[in-house]
């Protein structure tokens, strides 16, 4: 599968795919004899993984470390699991912060909606 075909499948640009490969967010992609990217199923899985993790806010550095550990083999299973647990904790903390902000925003919206009905903005 060409890089264009991959970009049509996912919300990602060719530049981003090349960047991810260059810095190690995804392992090196197979190439044709002419040097053209030739994505196989494994490569596609790595692209999906990278997109999902980035959308979740996982830092690039953590993804690079994960790929390095993966390439070192099964001796790194525990370390890879720990990285994913760390990413999960960071995501859960971000969600907690967003939930608190949403609560506060909903409270304020409610006060403004009440004020529209009564003509009085009361924060008590």
Coordinates of C-alpha atoms in Angstrom, one line a residue:
X1 CA 0.0 0.0 0.0
X2 CA 1.4 3.4 -0.9
X3 CA 1.7 6.4 1.4
X4 CA -1.1 8.1 -0.5
X5 CA -3.4 5.1 0.1
X6 CA -2.5 5.1 3.8
X7 CA -3.3 8.9 4.0
X8 CA -6.7 8.3 2.4
X9 CA -7.4 5.6 5.1
X10 CA -6.5 7.8 8.1
X11 CA -6.6 11.4 9.2
X12 CA -2.9 11.9 8.7
X13 CA -0.7 13.7 6.2
X14 CA 2.2 12.2 4.2
X15 CA 4.6 14.6 5.9
X16 CA 3.4 13.4 9.3
X17 CA 3.8 9.7 8.3
X18 CA 7.3 10.4 7.1
X19 CA 8.1 12.3 10.3
X20 CA 6.7 9.5 12.5
X21 CA 8.9 7.0 10.7
X22 CA 12.0 9.3 10.7
X23 CA 11.9 9.9 14.5
X24 CA 10.8 6.3 15.4
X25 CA 7.1 6.8 16.3
X26 CA 6.5 4.0 13.9
X27 CA 9.1 1.4 12.8
X28 CA 10.8 1.7 9.5
X29 CA 8.3 1.1 6.7
X30 CA 9.0 -1.5 4.0
X31 CA 10.0 -0.1 0.7
X32 CA 10.0 -1.2 -2.9
X33 CA 13.2 -1.8 -4.9
X34 CA 12.7 1.8 -6.1
X35 CA 12.6 3.1 -2.6
X36 CA 8.8 3.9 -2.5
X37 CA 7.0 3.3 0.8
X38 CA 5.1 0.0 0.7
X39 CA 3.0 -0.3 3.8
X40 CA 2.0 -3.8 4.8
X41 CA -0.5 -4.9 7.5
X42 CA 2.0 -4.6 10.3
X43 CA 3.0 -1.0 9.2
X44 CA -0.7 -0.1 9.0
X45 CA -1.2 -1.4 12.6
X46 CA 1.7 0.8 13.7
X47 CA 0.1 3.8 12.0
X48 CA -3.2 3.1 13.7
X49 CA -1.4 2.8 17.0
X50 CA 0.4 6.1 16.5
X51 CA -2.7 8.0 15.5
X52 CA -4.7 6.6 18.4
X53 CA -2.0 7.4 21.0
X54 CA -1.4 10.9 19.6
X55 CA -5.2 11.6 19.7
X56 CA -5.2 10.5 23.3
X57 CA -2.4 13.0 24.0
X58 CA 0.4 10.5 24.5
X59 CA 3.7 12.3 24.1
X60 CA 5.9 11.6 21.0
X61 CA 8.8 10.7 23.3
X62 CA 6.7 8.0 25.0
X63 CA 5.8 6.5 21.6
X64 CA 9.4 6.5 20.5
X65 CA 10.4 4.7 23.6
X66 CA 7.6 2.2 23.2
X67 CA 8.7 1.4 19.6
X68 CA 12.4 1.0 20.8
X69 CA 11.3 -1.3 23.5
X70 CA 9.1 -3.3 21.1
X71 CA 12.1 -3.7 18.7
X72 CA 14.2 -5.1 21.5
X73 CA 11.9 -8.1 21.8
X74 CA 9.8 -9.9 24.4
X75 CA 12.3 -9.1 27.3
X76 CA 10.7 -5.6 27.3
X77 CA 7.0 -6.7 27.7
X78 CA 6.9 -5.4 31.2
X79 CA 8.5 -2.1 30.3
X80 CA 6.1 -1.7 27.4
X81 CA 3.1 -2.5 29.6
X82 CA 4.4 0.1 32.2
X83 CA 4.6 2.7 29.5
X84 CA 1.0 2.1 28.4
X85 CA -0.1 2.2 32.1
X86 CA 1.7 5.6 32.5
X87 CA 0.0 6.9 29.3
X88 CA -3.4 5.7 30.7
X89 CA -2.8 7.5 34.0
X90 CA -1.9 10.7 32.2
X91 CA -5.0 10.4 30.0
X92 CA -7.2 9.7 33.1
X93 CA -5.8 12.7 34.8
X94 CA -6.5 14.9 31.8
X95 CA -10.0 13.5 31.8
X96 CA -10.5 14.4 35.5
X97 CA -9.3 17.9 34.7
X98 CA -11.7 18.2 31.8
X99 CA -14.5 16.9 33.9
X100 CA -13.8 19.5 36.6
X101 CA -13.7 22.3 34.0
X102 CA -16.9 21.0 32.4
X103 CA -18.7 21.0 35.8
X104 CA -17.7 24.5 36.4
X105 CA -18.7 25.6 32.9
X106 CA -22.1 23.9 33.3
X107 CA -22.6 25.6 36.7
X108 CA -21.9 29.0 35.1
X109 CA -24.1 28.4 32.1
X110 CA -26.9 27.4 34.5
X111 CA -26.5 30.6 36.4
X112 CA -26.6 32.6 33.2
X113 CA -29.7 30.7 32.0
X114 CA -31.4 31.4 35.3
X115 CA -30.4 35.1 35.1
X116 CA -32.0 35.3 31.6
X117 CA -35.3 34.1 33.1
X118 CA -35.2 36.2 36.3
X119 CA -33.2 39.2 35.2
X120 CA -30.8 38.7 38.1
X121 CA -27.3 37.1 38.0
X122 CA -26.8 35.5 41.3
X123 CA -23.7 33.5 42.2
X124 CA -24.9 32.2 45.6

